[in-house]
């Protein structure tokens, strides 16, 4: 089972908006060194919405290459078109990825029946393990626990990244799925509470720049040492919040650049660079959270 701190990794780009292989390789090594349990490649934080399909597949395969089998790679393969999600998923058959993270279809706002049929058809067209991803704040559509429970009965649907921040859902889902079904938080701000209520870990934005702290916090929590886990989490609280002061991944890319982890903080339109006021807020949060500079001074 995949447990603990899993990073929703950024996709570093050069000044022209092309994938920066050097920075990407450095990021992978950083997560291996700091014992991150897995990497979600080209998800929301990895700017899946602005990469074309060729770039998307190439970036995931680069991460597989750079990881050298030392850390599991999960590919973001969601789409608001079921057929497109199947095509993208099939690109990774026999690639070596651990699984796929498949977001609830966005914009078209399907019914719960539509959501069930969407994920069911994807699962029927691949042998790759599937992790559902529910983030209604971005998709405009909420997959309810009853639909998750129904989907959990399908063979290769192995878990969910639940990013509503609604902790009351954990018990409802947990008591109605098999014991190996993964319950993973998609919200750094409530991740520790999520684990304490029976979750298995977090797919984290904060882990991009605080991999060691997030890994240690999750490991302690999974051992039921919530006193020491909460000490770490309290130190990270200001950064959990500041990383969403503007739309993800705008703040985290700027923070990673400021800490010397990537060469540029390039984003593709319609995403624009972090505003000056937000930079000051994020800079203060980095200091409050005691996140050490990696290569350069703030």
PDB file of C-alpha atoms in Angstrom:
ATOM      1  CA  UNK A   1       0.000   0.000   0.000  1.00  0.00           C
ATOM      2  CA  UNK A   2       1.120   3.523  -0.797  1.00  0.00           C
ATOM      3  CA  UNK A   3       1.161   5.430   2.498  1.00  0.00           C
ATOM      4  CA  UNK A   4       2.626   8.674   3.788  1.00  0.00           C
ATOM      5  CA  UNK A   5       3.764  11.814   2.013  1.00  0.00           C
ATOM      6  CA  UNK A   6       3.312  11.735  -1.759  1.00  0.00           C
ATOM      7  CA  UNK A   7       4.280  14.855  -3.676  1.00  0.00           C
ATOM      8  CA  UNK A   8       2.119  16.479  -6.324  1.00  0.00           C
ATOM      9  CA  UNK A   9       5.235  17.578  -8.148  1.00  0.00           C
ATOM     10  CA  UNK A  10       5.631  20.789 -10.127  1.00  0.00           C
ATOM     11  CA  UNK A  11       6.702  20.657 -13.774  1.00  0.00           C
ATOM     12  CA  UNK A  12       9.775  22.904 -14.098  1.00  0.00           C
ATOM     13  CA  UNK A  13      10.048  24.900 -17.322  1.00  0.00           C
ATOM     14  CA  UNK A  14      12.760  27.028 -18.890  1.00  0.00           C
ATOM     15  CA  UNK A  15      12.371  30.692 -19.797  1.00  0.00           C
ATOM     16  CA  UNK A  16      10.630  29.697 -23.053  1.00  0.00           C
ATOM     17  CA  UNK A  17       8.127  27.407 -21.357  1.00  0.00           C
ATOM     18  CA  UNK A  18       9.772  24.125 -22.370  1.00  0.00           C
ATOM     19  CA  UNK A  19      10.265  21.304 -19.873  1.00  0.00           C
ATOM     20  CA  UNK A  20      13.523  21.871 -17.954  1.00  0.00           C
ATOM     21  CA  UNK A  21      15.098  18.415 -17.669  1.00  0.00           C
ATOM     22  CA  UNK A  22      17.919  19.523 -15.368  1.00  0.00           C
ATOM     23  CA  UNK A  23      15.564  20.970 -12.773  1.00  0.00           C
ATOM     24  CA  UNK A  24      13.224  18.007 -13.087  1.00  0.00           C
ATOM     25  CA  UNK A  25      16.018  15.540 -12.416  1.00  0.00           C
ATOM     26  CA  UNK A  26      17.145  17.573  -9.395  1.00  0.00           C
ATOM     27  CA  UNK A  27      13.616  17.569  -7.989  1.00  0.00           C
ATOM     28  CA  UNK A  28      13.325  13.792  -8.334  1.00  0.00           C
ATOM     29  CA  UNK A  29      16.637  13.328  -6.505  1.00  0.00           C
ATOM     30  CA  UNK A  30      15.479  15.716  -3.776  1.00  0.00           C
ATOM     31  CA  UNK A  31      12.400  13.570  -3.116  1.00  0.00           C
ATOM     32  CA  UNK A  32      14.342  10.322  -3.149  1.00  0.00           C
ATOM     33  CA  UNK A  33      16.837  11.772  -0.653  1.00  0.00           C
ATOM     34  CA  UNK A  34      14.101  13.056   1.645  1.00  0.00           C
ATOM     35  CA  UNK A  35      12.061   9.827   1.591  1.00  0.00           C
ATOM     36  CA  UNK A  36       8.932  11.037  -0.159  1.00  0.00           C
ATOM     37  CA  UNK A  37       6.815   7.903  -0.676  1.00  0.00           C
ATOM     38  CA  UNK A  38       5.672   8.629  -4.224  1.00  0.00           C
ATOM     39  CA  UNK A  39       5.412  11.244  -6.963  1.00  0.00           C
ATOM     40  CA  UNK A  40       2.272  12.328  -8.793  1.00  0.00           C
ATOM     41  CA  UNK A  41       3.468  13.460 -12.207  1.00  0.00           C
ATOM     42  CA  UNK A  42       1.589  16.027 -14.296  1.00  0.00           C
ATOM     43  CA  UNK A  43      -1.408  16.506 -12.063  1.00  0.00           C
ATOM     44  CA  UNK A  44      -2.955  19.873 -11.205  1.00  0.00           C
ATOM     45  CA  UNK A  45       0.271  21.077  -9.573  1.00  0.00           C
ATOM     46  CA  UNK A  46       2.207  19.749 -12.575  1.00  0.00           C
ATOM     47  CA  UNK A  47       0.188  21.982 -14.928  1.00  0.00           C
ATOM     48  CA  UNK A  48      -1.563  19.188 -16.787  1.00  0.00           C
ATOM     49  CA  UNK A  49      -4.087  21.689 -18.133  1.00  0.00           C
ATOM     50  CA  UNK A  50      -1.466  23.628 -20.126  1.00  0.00           C
ATOM     51  CA  UNK A  51       0.636  20.729 -21.443  1.00  0.00           C
ATOM     52  CA  UNK A  52      -0.386  19.055 -24.664  1.00  0.00           C
ATOM     53  CA  UNK A  53      -0.732  15.271 -24.673  1.00  0.00           C
ATOM     54  CA  UNK A  54       2.710  14.656 -26.188  1.00  0.00           C
ATOM     55  CA  UNK A  55       4.377  16.843 -23.547  1.00  0.00           C
ATOM     56  CA  UNK A  56       2.264  15.238 -20.827  1.00  0.00           C
ATOM     57  CA  UNK A  57       3.367  11.703 -21.714  1.00  0.00           C
ATOM     58  CA  UNK A  58       6.980  12.763 -22.277  1.00  0.00           C
ATOM     59  CA  UNK A  59       7.172  14.439 -18.853  1.00  0.00           C
ATOM     60  CA  UNK A  60       5.821  11.370 -17.035  1.00  0.00           C
ATOM     61  CA  UNK A  61       8.275   9.124 -18.886  1.00  0.00           C
ATOM     62  CA  UNK A  62      11.142  11.480 -18.010  1.00  0.00           C
ATOM     63  CA  UNK A  63      10.209  11.176 -14.338  1.00  0.00           C
ATOM     64  CA  UNK A  64      10.218   7.396 -14.648  1.00  0.00           C
ATOM     65  CA  UNK A  65      13.678   7.568 -16.202  1.00  0.00           C
ATOM     66  CA  UNK A  66      15.077   9.987 -13.625  1.00  0.00           C
ATOM     67  CA  UNK A  67      13.587   8.070 -10.682  1.00  0.00           C
ATOM     68  CA  UNK A  68      15.550   4.918 -11.636  1.00  0.00           C
ATOM     69  CA  UNK A  69      12.994   2.797  -9.833  1.00  0.00           C
ATOM     70  CA  UNK A  70      13.824   4.396  -6.468  1.00  0.00           C
ATOM     71  CA  UNK A  71      10.471   6.109  -5.978  1.00  0.00           C
ATOM     72  CA  UNK A  72       7.017   5.181  -7.372  1.00  0.00           C
ATOM     73  CA  UNK A  73       5.558   7.391 -10.119  1.00  0.00           C
ATOM     74  CA  UNK A  74       1.818   7.970 -10.451  1.00  0.00           C
ATOM     75  CA  UNK A  75       0.663   9.594 -13.696  1.00  0.00           C
ATOM     76  CA  UNK A  76      -2.082  12.180 -13.801  1.00  0.00           C
ATOM     77  CA  UNK A  77      -4.406  10.963 -16.570  1.00  0.00           C
ATOM     78  CA  UNK A  78      -7.706  12.725 -15.958  1.00  0.00           C
ATOM     79  CA  UNK A  79      -9.796  14.510 -18.578  1.00  0.00           C
ATOM     80  CA  UNK A  80     -13.320  15.841 -18.885  1.00  0.00           C
ATOM     81  CA  UNK A  81     -13.803  13.537 -21.883  1.00  0.00           C
ATOM     82  CA  UNK A  82     -13.988   9.846 -20.980  1.00  0.00           C
ATOM     83  CA  UNK A  83     -12.498   8.774 -24.308  1.00  0.00           C
ATOM     84  CA  UNK A  84      -9.593  11.200 -23.893  1.00  0.00           C
ATOM     85  CA  UNK A  85      -8.896   9.913 -20.358  1.00  0.00           C
ATOM     86  CA  UNK A  86      -8.808   6.345 -21.709  1.00  0.00           C
ATOM     87  CA  UNK A  87      -6.429   7.299 -24.540  1.00  0.00           C
ATOM     88  CA  UNK A  88      -4.081   9.067 -22.119  1.00  0.00           C
ATOM     89  CA  UNK A  89      -4.204   6.196 -19.631  1.00  0.00           C
ATOM     90  CA  UNK A  90      -3.384   3.687 -22.345  1.00  0.00           C
ATOM     91  CA  UNK A  91      -0.240   5.636 -23.211  1.00  0.00           C
ATOM     92  CA  UNK A  92       1.273   4.320 -19.970  1.00  0.00           C
ATOM     93  CA  UNK A  93       0.472   0.623 -20.323  1.00  0.00           C
ATOM     94  CA  UNK A  94       3.582  -1.384 -19.387  1.00  0.00           C
ATOM     95  CA  UNK A  95       5.523   1.861 -18.790  1.00  0.00           C
ATOM     96  CA  UNK A  96       6.391   1.058 -15.183  1.00  0.00           C
ATOM     97  CA  UNK A  97       4.174   3.620 -13.454  1.00  0.00           C
ATOM     98  CA  UNK A  98       2.595   2.522 -10.180  1.00  0.00           C
ATOM     99  CA  UNK A  99      -0.828   3.832 -11.110  1.00  0.00           C
ATOM    100  CA  UNK A 100      -2.910   6.686 -12.475  1.00  0.00           C
ATOM    101  CA  UNK A 101      -4.524   9.605 -10.663  1.00  0.00           C
ATOM    102  CA  UNK A 102      -7.766  10.374 -12.492  1.00  0.00           C
ATOM    103  CA  UNK A 103      -9.581  13.589 -11.688  1.00  0.00           C
ATOM    104  CA  UNK A 104     -13.350  14.011 -11.672  1.00  0.00           C
ATOM    105  CA  UNK A 105     -14.366  15.379 -15.108  1.00  0.00           C
ATOM    106  CA  UNK A 106     -14.314  19.151 -15.018  1.00  0.00           C
ATOM    107  CA  UNK A 107     -16.531  21.824 -16.574  1.00  0.00           C
ATOM    108  CA  UNK A 108     -19.311  19.551 -17.904  1.00  0.00           C
ATOM    109  CA  UNK A 109     -20.618  18.737 -14.378  1.00  0.00           C
ATOM    110  CA  UNK A 110     -21.833  15.145 -14.808  1.00  0.00           C
ATOM    111  CA  UNK A 111     -24.352  13.496 -12.482  1.00  0.00           C
ATOM    112  CA  UNK A 112     -23.251  10.862  -9.955  1.00  0.00           C
ATOM    113  CA  UNK A 113     -24.349   8.218 -12.475  1.00  0.00           C
ATOM    114  CA  UNK A 114     -22.205   9.927 -15.122  1.00  0.00           C
ATOM    115  CA  UNK A 115     -19.221   9.912 -12.764  1.00  0.00           C
ATOM    116  CA  UNK A 116     -19.676   6.226 -12.050  1.00  0.00           C
ATOM    117  CA  UNK A 117     -19.921   5.343 -15.742  1.00  0.00           C
ATOM    118  CA  UNK A 118     -16.895   7.530 -16.562  1.00  0.00           C
ATOM    119  CA  UNK A 119     -14.566   5.841 -14.081  1.00  0.00           C
ATOM    120  CA  UNK A 120     -16.036   2.394 -14.733  1.00  0.00           C
ATOM    121  CA  UNK A 121     -15.269   2.627 -18.446  1.00  0.00           C
ATOM    122  CA  UNK A 122     -11.712   3.820 -17.770  1.00  0.00           C
ATOM    123  CA  UNK A 123     -11.147   0.896 -15.394  1.00  0.00           C
ATOM    124  CA  UNK A 124     -12.460  -1.547 -17.989  1.00  0.00           C
ATOM    125  CA  UNK A 125      -9.969  -0.289 -20.552  1.00  0.00           C
ATOM    126  CA  UNK A 126      -6.753  -0.607 -18.546  1.00  0.00           C
ATOM    127  CA  UNK A 127      -4.942  -2.883 -16.133  1.00  0.00           C
ATOM    128  CA  UNK A 128      -3.186   0.090 -14.495  1.00  0.00           C
ATOM    129  CA  UNK A 129      -4.373   0.732 -10.901  1.00  0.00           C
ATOM    130  CA  UNK A 130      -6.576   3.816 -10.704  1.00  0.00           C
ATOM    131  CA  UNK A 131      -6.770   6.403  -7.915  1.00  0.00           C
ATOM    132  CA  UNK A 132      -9.840   8.628  -8.069  1.00  0.00           C
ATOM    133  CA  UNK A 133      -9.354  12.370  -7.522  1.00  0.00           C
ATOM    134  CA  UNK A 134     -12.144  14.506  -6.123  1.00  0.00           C
ATOM    135  CA  UNK A 135     -11.479  18.264  -6.047  1.00  0.00           C
ATOM    136  CA  UNK A 136     -14.786  20.100  -6.569  1.00  0.00           C
ATOM    137  CA  UNK A 137     -13.239  23.523  -5.939  1.00  0.00           C
ATOM    138  CA  UNK A 138     -11.494  23.117  -9.310  1.00  0.00           C
ATOM    139  CA  UNK A 139     -13.756  20.780 -11.259  1.00  0.00           C
ATOM    140  CA  UNK A 140     -17.137  22.224 -10.332  1.00  0.00           C
ATOM    141  CA  UNK A 141     -18.368  18.701  -9.616  1.00  0.00           C
ATOM    142  CA  UNK A 142     -18.342  16.773  -6.323  1.00  0.00           C
ATOM    143  CA  UNK A 143     -18.104  12.976  -6.312  1.00  0.00           C
ATOM    144  CA  UNK A 144     -20.143  11.903  -3.302  1.00  0.00           C
ATOM    145  CA  UNK A 145     -19.092   9.117  -0.906  1.00  0.00           C
ATOM    146  CA  UNK A 146     -21.824   6.793  -2.208  1.00  0.00           C
ATOM    147  CA  UNK A 147     -20.283   6.963  -5.698  1.00  0.00           C
ATOM    148  CA  UNK A 148     -16.772   6.399  -4.335  1.00  0.00           C
ATOM    149  CA  UNK A 149     -18.003   3.355  -2.406  1.00  0.00           C
ATOM    150  CA  UNK A 150     -19.659   1.936  -5.509  1.00  0.00           C
ATOM    151  CA  UNK A 151     -16.524   2.496  -7.613  1.00  0.00           C
ATOM    152  CA  UNK A 152     -14.330   0.887  -4.952  1.00  0.00           C
ATOM    153  CA  UNK A 153     -15.898  -2.461  -5.843  1.00  0.00           C
ATOM    154  CA  UNK A 154     -14.192  -2.384  -9.262  1.00  0.00           C
ATOM    155  CA  UNK A 155     -10.976  -4.397  -9.364  1.00  0.00           C
ATOM    156  CA  UNK A 156      -8.393  -1.812 -10.362  1.00  0.00           C
ATOM    157  CA  UNK A 157      -9.817   1.244  -8.576  1.00  0.00           C
ATOM    158  CA  UNK A 158      -7.561   1.213  -5.523  1.00  0.00           C
ATOM    159  CA  UNK A 159      -8.172   4.509  -3.745  1.00  0.00           C
ATOM    160  CA  UNK A 160      -9.151   8.152  -3.745  1.00  0.00           C
ATOM    161  CA  UNK A 161      -7.439  11.481  -3.337  1.00  0.00           C
ATOM    162  CA  UNK A 162     -10.103  13.387  -1.443  1.00  0.00           C
ATOM    163  CA  UNK A 163      -9.476  17.134  -1.651  1.00  0.00           C
ATOM    164  CA  UNK A 164     -12.726  18.581  -0.355  1.00  0.00           C
ATOM    165  CA  UNK A 165     -11.320  19.178   3.132  1.00  0.00           C
ATOM    166  CA  UNK A 166     -14.549  17.583   4.442  1.00  0.00           C
ATOM    167  CA  UNK A 167     -13.233  15.268   7.148  1.00  0.00           C
ATOM    168  CA  UNK A 168     -16.676  13.804   7.840  1.00  0.00           C
ATOM    169  CA  UNK A 169     -16.398  11.796   4.619  1.00  0.00           C
ATOM    170  CA  UNK A 170     -13.489   9.675   5.817  1.00  0.00           C
ATOM    171  CA  UNK A 171     -15.449   7.448   8.171  1.00  0.00           C
ATOM    172  CA  UNK A 172     -18.350   7.098   5.724  1.00  0.00           C
ATOM    173  CA  UNK A 173     -16.052   5.881   2.971  1.00  0.00           C
ATOM    174  CA  UNK A 174     -13.714   3.860   5.180  1.00  0.00           C
ATOM    175  CA  UNK A 175     -16.410   1.717   6.771  1.00  0.00           C
ATOM    176  CA  UNK A 176     -17.877   0.796   3.376  1.00  0.00           C
ATOM    177  CA  UNK A 177     -14.744  -0.113   1.372  1.00  0.00           C
ATOM    178  CA  UNK A 178     -12.250  -2.949   1.717  1.00  0.00           C
ATOM    179  CA  UNK A 179      -9.328  -2.451   4.084  1.00  0.00           C
ATOM    180  CA  UNK A 180      -6.796  -2.006   1.271  1.00  0.00           C
ATOM    181  CA  UNK A 181      -8.666   0.871  -0.393  1.00  0.00           C
ATOM    182  CA  UNK A 182      -6.440   3.944  -0.118  1.00  0.00           C
ATOM    183  CA  UNK A 183      -7.789   7.103   1.474  1.00  0.00           C
ATOM    184  CA  UNK A 184      -5.418   9.940   0.623  1.00  0.00           C
ATOM    185  CA  UNK A 185      -5.860  13.591   1.530  1.00  0.00           C
ATOM    186  CA  UNK A 186      -5.521  16.185  -1.187  1.00  0.00           C
ATOM    187  CA  UNK A 187      -5.470  19.095   1.255  1.00  0.00           C
ATOM    188  CA  UNK A 188      -2.245  19.877   3.153  1.00  0.00           C
ATOM    189  CA  UNK A 189      -4.112  22.090   5.585  1.00  0.00           C
ATOM    190  CA  UNK A 190      -6.179  19.193   6.971  1.00  0.00           C
ATOM    191  CA  UNK A 191      -3.922  16.246   6.061  1.00  0.00           C
ATOM    192  CA  UNK A 192      -2.834  15.436   9.600  1.00  0.00           C
ATOM    193  CA  UNK A 193      -6.424  15.348  10.840  1.00  0.00           C
ATOM    194  CA  UNK A 194      -7.293  13.235   7.792  1.00  0.00           C
ATOM    195  CA  UNK A 195      -4.664  10.645   8.758  1.00  0.00           C
ATOM    196  CA  UNK A 196      -5.734  10.717  12.406  1.00  0.00           C
ATOM    197  CA  UNK A 197      -9.271   9.836  11.307  1.00  0.00           C
ATOM    198  CA  UNK A 198      -8.047   6.814   9.360  1.00  0.00           C
ATOM    199  CA  UNK A 199      -6.474   8.135   6.162  1.00  0.00           C
ATOM    200  CA  UNK A 200      -3.331   6.675   4.623  1.00  0.00           C
ATOM    201  CA  UNK A 201      -1.444   9.838   3.701  1.00  0.00           C
ATOM    202  CA  UNK A 202      -1.474  12.980   1.588  1.00  0.00           C
ATOM    203  CA  UNK A 203      -0.758  13.993  -1.978  1.00  0.00           C
ATOM    204  CA  UNK A 204       0.968  17.195  -1.033  1.00  0.00           C
ATOM    205  CA  UNK A 205       1.811  20.558  -2.576  1.00  0.00           C
ATOM    206  CA  UNK A 206       3.853  21.587   0.482  1.00  0.00           C
ATOM    207  CA  UNK A 207       6.108  18.529   0.010  1.00  0.00           C
ATOM    208  CA  UNK A 208       7.572  20.183  -3.086  1.00  0.00           C
ATOM    209  CA  UNK A 209       9.643  22.402  -0.813  1.00  0.00           C
ATOM    210  CA  UNK A 210       9.379  20.632   2.552  1.00  0.00           C
ATOM    211  CA  UNK A 211       9.750  16.980   1.604  1.00  0.00           C
ATOM    212  CA  UNK A 212      11.637  15.940   4.731  1.00  0.00           C
ATOM    213  CA  UNK A 213       9.188  17.611   7.101  1.00  0.00           C
ATOM    214  CA  UNK A 214       6.099  16.244   5.345  1.00  0.00           C
ATOM    215  CA  UNK A 215       7.572  12.743   5.205  1.00  0.00           C
ATOM    216  CA  UNK A 216       8.436  12.778   8.895  1.00  0.00           C
ATOM    217  CA  UNK A 217       5.075  14.237   9.905  1.00  0.00           C
ATOM    218  CA  UNK A 218       3.164  11.566   7.967  1.00  0.00           C
ATOM    219  CA  UNK A 219       5.352   8.749   9.256  1.00  0.00           C
ATOM    220  CA  UNK A 220       4.790   9.826  12.854  1.00  0.00           C
ATOM    221  CA  UNK A 221       1.050  10.128  12.301  1.00  0.00           C
ATOM    222  CA  UNK A 222       0.846   6.678  10.728  1.00  0.00           C
ATOM    223  CA  UNK A 223       2.557   5.348  13.883  1.00  0.00           C
ATOM    224  CA  UNK A 224      -0.095   7.113  15.981  1.00  0.00           C
ATOM    225  CA  UNK A 225       2.436   9.613  17.371  1.00  0.00           C
ATOM    226  CA  UNK A 226       0.160  12.569  16.813  1.00  0.00           C
ATOM    227  CA  UNK A 227       1.793  14.751  19.457  1.00  0.00           C
ATOM    228  CA  UNK A 228       5.102  14.957  17.593  1.00  0.00           C
ATOM    229  CA  UNK A 229       3.391  14.912  14.192  1.00  0.00           C
ATOM    230  CA  UNK A 230       1.384  17.967  15.192  1.00  0.00           C
ATOM    231  CA  UNK A 231       4.509  19.824  16.332  1.00  0.00           C
ATOM    232  CA  UNK A 232       5.878  19.491  12.787  1.00  0.00           C
ATOM    233  CA  UNK A 233       2.531  20.324  11.201  1.00  0.00           C
ATOM    234  CA  UNK A 234       2.109  23.458  13.310  1.00  0.00           C
ATOM    235  CA  UNK A 235       5.438  24.739  11.991  1.00  0.00           C
ATOM    236  CA  UNK A 236       4.249  24.140   8.436  1.00  0.00           C
ATOM    237  CA  UNK A 237       0.785  25.617   8.894  1.00  0.00           C
ATOM    238  CA  UNK A 238       1.603  29.071   7.541  1.00  0.00           C
ATOM    239  CA  UNK A 239       3.117  27.602   4.372  1.00  0.00           C
ATOM    240  CA  UNK A 240       0.159  25.221   3.879  1.00  0.00           C
ATOM    241  CA  UNK A 241      -2.032  28.310   3.750  1.00  0.00           C
ATOM    242  CA  UNK A 242       0.274  30.652   1.821  1.00  0.00           C
ATOM    243  CA  UNK A 243       0.767  28.170  -1.014  1.00  0.00           C
ATOM    244  CA  UNK A 244      -2.853  28.757  -1.965  1.00  0.00           C
ATOM    245  CA  UNK A 245      -2.844  32.539  -1.751  1.00  0.00           C
ATOM    246  CA  UNK A 246      -3.147  32.457  -5.540  1.00  0.00           C
ATOM    247  CA  UNK A 247      -4.170  29.554  -7.767  1.00  0.00           C
ATOM    248  CA  UNK A 248      -1.998  26.448  -7.465  1.00  0.00           C
ATOM    249  CA  UNK A 249       0.710  26.034  -8.819  1.00  0.00           C
ATOM    250  CA  UNK A 250       1.525  29.759  -9.028  1.00  0.00           C
ATOM    251  CA  UNK A 251       2.783  30.123  -5.415  1.00  0.00           C
ATOM    252  CA  UNK A 252       4.599  26.783  -5.163  1.00  0.00           C
ATOM    253  CA  UNK A 253       6.520  27.384  -8.382  1.00  0.00           C
ATOM    254  CA  UNK A 254       7.674  30.773  -7.155  1.00  0.00           C
ATOM    255  CA  UNK A 255       8.661  29.298  -3.761  1.00  0.00           C
ATOM    256  CA  UNK A 256      10.635  26.475  -5.395  1.00  0.00           C
ATOM    257  CA  UNK A 257      12.455  29.004  -7.553  1.00  0.00           C
ATOM    258  CA  UNK A 258      13.130  31.297  -4.598  1.00  0.00           C
ATOM    259  CA  UNK A 259      14.617  28.351  -2.709  1.00  0.00           C
ATOM    260  CA  UNK A 260      16.893  27.563  -5.647  1.00  0.00           C
ATOM    261  CA  UNK A 261      15.207  24.274  -6.518  1.00  0.00           C
ATOM    262  CA  UNK A 262      14.359  25.207 -10.113  1.00  0.00           C
ATOM    263  CA  UNK A 263      16.079  27.557 -12.546  1.00  0.00           C
ATOM    264  CA  UNK A 264      12.975  29.536 -13.520  1.00  0.00           C
ATOM    265  CA  UNK A 265       9.444  30.007 -12.212  1.00  0.00           C
ATOM    266  CA  UNK A 266       7.955  30.009 -15.700  1.00  0.00           C
ATOM    267  CA  UNK A 267       4.231  29.349 -16.042  1.00  0.00           C
ATOM    268  CA  UNK A 268       2.103  29.016 -19.150  1.00  0.00           C
ATOM    269  CA  UNK A 269      -0.896  31.237 -19.801  1.00  0.00           C
ATOM    270  CA  UNK A 270      -3.514  31.628 -18.532  1.00  0.00           C
ATOM    271  CA  UNK A 271      -1.398  31.234 -15.365  1.00  0.00           C
ATOM    272  CA  UNK A 272       0.640  34.337 -14.568  1.00  0.00           C
ATOM    273  CA  UNK A 273       3.559  34.954 -12.144  1.00  0.00           C
ATOM    274  CA  UNK A 274       2.937  35.460  -8.440  1.00  0.00           C
ATOM    275  CA  UNK A 275       2.018  39.064  -7.627  1.00  0.00           C
ATOM    276  CA  UNK A 276       4.364  41.255  -5.602  1.00  0.00           C
ATOM    277  CA  UNK A 277       2.022  41.407  -2.585  1.00  0.00           C
ATOM    278  CA  UNK A 278       1.651  37.630  -2.558  1.00  0.00           C
ATOM    279  CA  UNK A 279       5.424  37.221  -2.844  1.00  0.00           C
ATOM    280  CA  UNK A 280       5.863  39.097   0.418  1.00  0.00           C
ATOM    281  CA  UNK A 281       3.236  36.984   2.171  1.00  0.00           C
ATOM    282  CA  UNK A 282       4.789  33.764   0.902  1.00  0.00           C
ATOM    283  CA  UNK A 283       8.304  34.895   1.797  1.00  0.00           C
ATOM    284  CA  UNK A 284       7.140  35.543   5.364  1.00  0.00           C
ATOM    285  CA  UNK A 285       5.469  32.111   5.527  1.00  0.00           C
ATOM    286  CA  UNK A 286       8.666  30.398   4.359  1.00  0.00           C
ATOM    287  CA  UNK A 287      10.540  31.990   7.244  1.00  0.00           C
ATOM    288  CA  UNK A 288       7.805  31.201   9.776  1.00  0.00           C
ATOM    289  CA  UNK A 289       7.752  27.565   8.651  1.00  0.00           C
ATOM    290  CA  UNK A 290      11.540  27.382   8.956  1.00  0.00           C
ATOM    291  CA  UNK A 291      11.884  25.899   5.471  1.00  0.00           C
ATOM    292  CA  UNK A 292      15.579  26.041   4.761  1.00  0.00           C
ATOM    293  CA  UNK A 293      16.951  27.584   1.599  1.00  0.00           C
ATOM    294  CA  UNK A 294      18.215  24.930  -0.749  1.00  0.00           C
ATOM    295  CA  UNK A 295      20.738  26.804  -2.895  1.00  0.00           C
ATOM    296  CA  UNK A 296      20.272  30.512  -2.456  1.00  0.00           C
ATOM    297  CA  UNK A 297      19.172  33.126   0.022  1.00  0.00           C
ATOM    298  CA  UNK A 298      15.697  34.571   0.210  1.00  0.00           C
TER     299      UNK A 298
END
